[in-house]
Tab-separated table of C-alpha atoms and ligand atoms in Angstrom:
chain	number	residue	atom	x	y	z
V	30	UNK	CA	92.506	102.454	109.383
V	31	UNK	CA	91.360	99.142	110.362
V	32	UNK	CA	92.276	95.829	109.084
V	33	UNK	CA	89.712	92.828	110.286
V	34	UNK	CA	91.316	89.286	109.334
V	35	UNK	CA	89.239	86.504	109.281
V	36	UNK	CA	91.586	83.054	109.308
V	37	UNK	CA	91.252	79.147	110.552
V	38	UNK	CA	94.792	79.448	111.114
V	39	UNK	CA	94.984	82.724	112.855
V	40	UNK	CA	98.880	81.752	115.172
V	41	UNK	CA	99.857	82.103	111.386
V	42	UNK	CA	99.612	85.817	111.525
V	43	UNK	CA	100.639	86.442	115.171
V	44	UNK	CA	103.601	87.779	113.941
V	45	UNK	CA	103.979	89.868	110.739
V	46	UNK	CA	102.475	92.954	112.752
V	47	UNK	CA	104.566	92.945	114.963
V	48	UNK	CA	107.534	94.126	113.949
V	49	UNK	CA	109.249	96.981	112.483
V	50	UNK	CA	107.129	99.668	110.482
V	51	UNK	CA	103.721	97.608	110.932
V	52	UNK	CA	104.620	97.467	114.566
V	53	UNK	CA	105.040	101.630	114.382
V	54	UNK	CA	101.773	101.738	112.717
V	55	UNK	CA	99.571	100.094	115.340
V	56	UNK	CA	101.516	102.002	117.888
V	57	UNK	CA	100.700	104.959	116.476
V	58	UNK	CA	96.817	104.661	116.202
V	59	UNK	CA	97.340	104.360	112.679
V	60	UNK	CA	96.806	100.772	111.757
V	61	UNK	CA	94.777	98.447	113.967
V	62	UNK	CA	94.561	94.963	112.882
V	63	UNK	CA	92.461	92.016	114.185
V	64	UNK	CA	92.769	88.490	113.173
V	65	UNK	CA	89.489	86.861	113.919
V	66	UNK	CA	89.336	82.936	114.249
V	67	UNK	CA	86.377	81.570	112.022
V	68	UNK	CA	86.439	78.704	114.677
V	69	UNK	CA	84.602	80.728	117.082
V	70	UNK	CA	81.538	81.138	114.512
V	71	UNK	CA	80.732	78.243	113.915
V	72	UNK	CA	78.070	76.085	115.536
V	73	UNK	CA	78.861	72.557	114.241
V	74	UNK	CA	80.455	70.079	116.693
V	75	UNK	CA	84.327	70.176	116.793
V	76	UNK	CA	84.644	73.527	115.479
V	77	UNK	CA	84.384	72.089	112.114
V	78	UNK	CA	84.167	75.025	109.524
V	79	UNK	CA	84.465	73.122	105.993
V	80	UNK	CA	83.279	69.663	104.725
V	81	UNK	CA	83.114	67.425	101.512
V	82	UNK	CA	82.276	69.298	97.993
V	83	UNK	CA	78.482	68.778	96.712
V	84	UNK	CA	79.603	66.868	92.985
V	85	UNK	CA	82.566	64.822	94.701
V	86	UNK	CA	86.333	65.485	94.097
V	87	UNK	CA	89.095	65.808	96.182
V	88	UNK	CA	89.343	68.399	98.978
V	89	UNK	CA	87.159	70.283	101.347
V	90	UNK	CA	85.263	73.581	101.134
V	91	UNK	CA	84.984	75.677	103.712
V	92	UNK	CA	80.926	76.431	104.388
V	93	UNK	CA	78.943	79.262	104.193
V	94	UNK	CA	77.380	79.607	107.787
V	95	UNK	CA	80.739	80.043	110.184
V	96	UNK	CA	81.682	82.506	107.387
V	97	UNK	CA	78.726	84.312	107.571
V	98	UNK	CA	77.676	84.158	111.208
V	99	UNK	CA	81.920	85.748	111.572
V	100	UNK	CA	81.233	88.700	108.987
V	101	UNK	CA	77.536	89.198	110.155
V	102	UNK	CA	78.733	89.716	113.748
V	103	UNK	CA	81.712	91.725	112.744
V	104	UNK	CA	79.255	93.747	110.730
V	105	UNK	CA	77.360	95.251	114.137
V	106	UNK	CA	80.524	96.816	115.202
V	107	UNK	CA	81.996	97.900	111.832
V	108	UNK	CA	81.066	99.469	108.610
V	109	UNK	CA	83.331	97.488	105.987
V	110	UNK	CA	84.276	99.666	103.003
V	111	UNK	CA	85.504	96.543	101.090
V	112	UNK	CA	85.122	92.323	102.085
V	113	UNK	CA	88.340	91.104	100.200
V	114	UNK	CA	88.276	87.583	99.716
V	115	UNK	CA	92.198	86.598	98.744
V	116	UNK	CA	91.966	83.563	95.795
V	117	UNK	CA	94.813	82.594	93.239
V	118	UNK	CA	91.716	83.455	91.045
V	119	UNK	CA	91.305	86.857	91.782
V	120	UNK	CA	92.598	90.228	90.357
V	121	UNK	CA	96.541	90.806	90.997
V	122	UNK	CA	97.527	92.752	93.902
V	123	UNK	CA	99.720	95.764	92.643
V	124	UNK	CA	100.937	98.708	93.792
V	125	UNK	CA	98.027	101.126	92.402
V	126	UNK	CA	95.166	98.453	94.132
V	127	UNK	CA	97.272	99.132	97.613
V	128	UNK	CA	96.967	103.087	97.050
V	129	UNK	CA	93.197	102.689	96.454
V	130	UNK	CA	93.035	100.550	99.991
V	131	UNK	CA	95.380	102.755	101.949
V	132	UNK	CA	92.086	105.118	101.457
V	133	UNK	CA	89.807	103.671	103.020
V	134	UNK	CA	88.818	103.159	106.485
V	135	UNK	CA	87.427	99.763	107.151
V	136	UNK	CA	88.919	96.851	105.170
V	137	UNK	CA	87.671	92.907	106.284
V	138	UNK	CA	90.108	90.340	105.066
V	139	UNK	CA	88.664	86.736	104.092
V	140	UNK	CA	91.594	84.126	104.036
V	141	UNK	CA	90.431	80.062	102.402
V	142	UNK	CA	91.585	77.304	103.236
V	143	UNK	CA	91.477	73.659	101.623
V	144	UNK	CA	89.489	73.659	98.327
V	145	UNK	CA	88.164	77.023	98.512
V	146	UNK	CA	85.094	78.317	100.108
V	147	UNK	CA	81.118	77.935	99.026
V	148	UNK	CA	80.408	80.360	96.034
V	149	UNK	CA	77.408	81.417	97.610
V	150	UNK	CA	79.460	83.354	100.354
V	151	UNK	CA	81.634	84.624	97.669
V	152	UNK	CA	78.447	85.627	95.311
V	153	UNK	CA	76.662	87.283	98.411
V	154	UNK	CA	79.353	88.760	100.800
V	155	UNK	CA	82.086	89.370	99.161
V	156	UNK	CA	82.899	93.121	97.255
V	157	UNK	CA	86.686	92.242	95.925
V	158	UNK	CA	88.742	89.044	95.286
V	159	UNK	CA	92.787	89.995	95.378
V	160	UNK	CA	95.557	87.104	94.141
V	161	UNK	CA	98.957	88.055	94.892
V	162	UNK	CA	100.586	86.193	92.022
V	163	UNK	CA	100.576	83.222	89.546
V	164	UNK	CA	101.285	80.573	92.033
V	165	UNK	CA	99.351	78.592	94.885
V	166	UNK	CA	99.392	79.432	98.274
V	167	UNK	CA	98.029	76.899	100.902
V	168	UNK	CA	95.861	79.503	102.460
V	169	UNK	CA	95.028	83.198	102.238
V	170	UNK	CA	96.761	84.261	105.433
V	171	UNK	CA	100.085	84.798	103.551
V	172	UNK	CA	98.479	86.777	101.121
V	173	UNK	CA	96.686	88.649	103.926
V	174	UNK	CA	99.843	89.930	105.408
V	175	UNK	CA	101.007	90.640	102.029
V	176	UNK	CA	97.995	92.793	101.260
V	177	UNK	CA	98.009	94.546	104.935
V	178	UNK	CA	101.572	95.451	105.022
V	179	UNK	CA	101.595	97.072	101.354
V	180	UNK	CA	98.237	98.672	102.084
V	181	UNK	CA	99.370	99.755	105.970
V	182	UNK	CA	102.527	101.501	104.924
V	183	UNK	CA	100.978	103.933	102.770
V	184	UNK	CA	98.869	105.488	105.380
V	185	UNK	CA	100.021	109.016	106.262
V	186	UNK	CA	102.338	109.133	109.011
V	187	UNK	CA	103.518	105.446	109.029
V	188	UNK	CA	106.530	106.067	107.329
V	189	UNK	CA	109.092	108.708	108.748
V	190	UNK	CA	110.285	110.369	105.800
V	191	UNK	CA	106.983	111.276	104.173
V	192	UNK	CA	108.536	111.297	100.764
V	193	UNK	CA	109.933	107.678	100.657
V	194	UNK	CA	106.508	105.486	100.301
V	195	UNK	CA	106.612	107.728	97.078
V	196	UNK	CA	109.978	107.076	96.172
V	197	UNK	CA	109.364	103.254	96.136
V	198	UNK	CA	109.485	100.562	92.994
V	199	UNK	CA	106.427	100.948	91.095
V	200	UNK	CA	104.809	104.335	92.812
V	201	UNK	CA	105.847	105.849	89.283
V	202	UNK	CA	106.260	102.816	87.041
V	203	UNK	CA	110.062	103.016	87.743
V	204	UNK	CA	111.876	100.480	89.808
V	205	UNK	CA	113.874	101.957	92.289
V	206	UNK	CA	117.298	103.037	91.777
V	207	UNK	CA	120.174	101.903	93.449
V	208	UNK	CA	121.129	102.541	97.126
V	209	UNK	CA	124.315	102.724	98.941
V	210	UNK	CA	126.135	103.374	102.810
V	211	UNK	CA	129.215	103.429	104.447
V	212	UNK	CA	131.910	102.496	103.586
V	213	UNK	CA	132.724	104.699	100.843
V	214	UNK	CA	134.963	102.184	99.419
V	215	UNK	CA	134.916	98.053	100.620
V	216	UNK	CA	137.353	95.902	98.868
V	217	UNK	CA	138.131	98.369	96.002
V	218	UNK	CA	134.248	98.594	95.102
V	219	UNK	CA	133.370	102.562	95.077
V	220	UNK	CA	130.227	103.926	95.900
V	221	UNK	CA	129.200	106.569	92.457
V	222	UNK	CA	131.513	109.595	92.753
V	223	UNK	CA	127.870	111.475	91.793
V	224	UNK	CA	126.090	110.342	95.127
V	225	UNK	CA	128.944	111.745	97.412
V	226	UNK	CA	129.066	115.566	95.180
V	227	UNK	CA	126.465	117.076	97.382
V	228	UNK	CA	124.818	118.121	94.528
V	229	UNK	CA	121.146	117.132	94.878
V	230	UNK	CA	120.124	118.330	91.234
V	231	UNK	CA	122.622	116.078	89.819
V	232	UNK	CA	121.862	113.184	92.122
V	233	UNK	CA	118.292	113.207	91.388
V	234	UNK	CA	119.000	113.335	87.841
V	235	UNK	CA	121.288	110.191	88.691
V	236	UNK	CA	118.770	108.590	90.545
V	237	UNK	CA	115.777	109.072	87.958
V	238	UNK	CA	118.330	107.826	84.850
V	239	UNK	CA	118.835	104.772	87.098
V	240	UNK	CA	115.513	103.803	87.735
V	241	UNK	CA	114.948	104.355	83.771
V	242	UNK	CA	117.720	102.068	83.285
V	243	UNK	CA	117.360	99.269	85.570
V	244	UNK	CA	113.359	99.533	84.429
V	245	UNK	CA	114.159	98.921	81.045
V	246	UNK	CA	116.226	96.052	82.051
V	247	UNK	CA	114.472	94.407	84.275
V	248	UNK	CA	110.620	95.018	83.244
V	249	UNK	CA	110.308	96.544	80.280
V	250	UNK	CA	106.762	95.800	80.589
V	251	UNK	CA	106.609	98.503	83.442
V	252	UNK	CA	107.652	101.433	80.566
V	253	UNK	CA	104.575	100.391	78.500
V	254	UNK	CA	101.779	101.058	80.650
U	5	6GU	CL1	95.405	85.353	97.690
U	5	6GU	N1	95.636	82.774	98.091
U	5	6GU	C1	96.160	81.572	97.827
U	5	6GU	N2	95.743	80.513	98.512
U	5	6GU	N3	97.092	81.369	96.911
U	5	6GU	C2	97.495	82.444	96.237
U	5	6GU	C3	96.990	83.723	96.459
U	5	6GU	C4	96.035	83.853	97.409
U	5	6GU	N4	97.591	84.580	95.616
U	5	6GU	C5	98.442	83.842	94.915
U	5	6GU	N5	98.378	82.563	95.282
């Protein structure tokens, strides 16, 4: 699979693929992902990629050309299955929308900046707009990460034990149930007698009662859908 990122602030995502099961990924073939500076695209004087709104108001707006002379280039090399824009105003990310991604092959990643970015680009360019939650972000790239590390995990053979991207919060409506590790015992505090019986059918009935429980406790909301 192959993540495209397109960012005025690209140093900002240097780092989040770079490490740990991401980092696997990429060395695996699995996962490539490219962060793309929009400053290269653009053919105004000082690399300047947004400017004052049309109506007035405060803040800039990042403008169509750069945007489109990046994703029009990109588009010679690569067949984009979906041009995500990521927006406080668009659908919420959840686990379900990552599945769907983790399927296809090409994704291209749009991240704003300032104000927002010209509708036209967004009426003309863009397929899907993703918000990762009811708050504001400065920029996309956080969001980007977000999005490529949920969606780059779930492709086959990035985690080790095949089973556990299916055992995770959410892949079943369930949270998660509790985990523990040595020591058996740390200040008095036990680990569950069950969990140390070597009895799986009784620790996966355990588990599953635990997820139920913590579910219903913590987002009840979950058990309704
Ligand atoms: Cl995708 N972008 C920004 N700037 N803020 C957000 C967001 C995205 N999702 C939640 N807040």
């Amino acid at each position: 699979m192959r993540i495209d990122i397109i960012s005025v602030v690209p140093d900002l995502l240097a780092s989040p693929f770079s490490h740990s099961i991401m980092k696997r990924a990429r060395e695996r073939g699995l996962l490539e992902v490219n962060v793309i500076n929009l400053r290269e695209y653009t053919t105004y004087a000082r690399a300047q990629v947004d400017d004052y709104q049309f109506g007035g108001g405060a803040g800039m707006v990042m403008m169509i050309e750069p945007l489109v002379n990046a994703v029009e280039s990109l588009q010679k090399e690569t067949k984009y299955d979906e041009i995500i824009f990521l927006t406080p105003d668009g659908e919420q990310f959840n686990q379900k929308t990552a599945n769907n991604l983790s399927l296809k092959n090409n994704l291209l990643l749009i991240c704003g900046h300032y104000k927002g970015i010209d509708q036209r680009f967004r009426d003309h360019f863009i397929t899907k707009e993703i918000s990762i939650g009811d708050y504001v972000l400065s920029g996309g790239e956080l969001a980007a990460a977000v999005l490529t590390d949920a969606i780059g995990r779930l492709i086959p053979g990035v985690l080790n034990d095949e089973s556990s991207a299916l055992s995770d919060s959410f892949q079943d409506n369930l949270l998660a149930p509790p985990v523990y590790t040595r020591p058996e015992t740390f200040r008095g505090w036990k680990v569950p007698e069950v969990l140390l019986s070597g009895n799986h059918k009784l620790i996966d009935e355990w588990r599953h009662e635990q997820s139920i429980k913590r579910t219903q406790e913590r987002r009840p909301d979950l058990m309704d859908e």
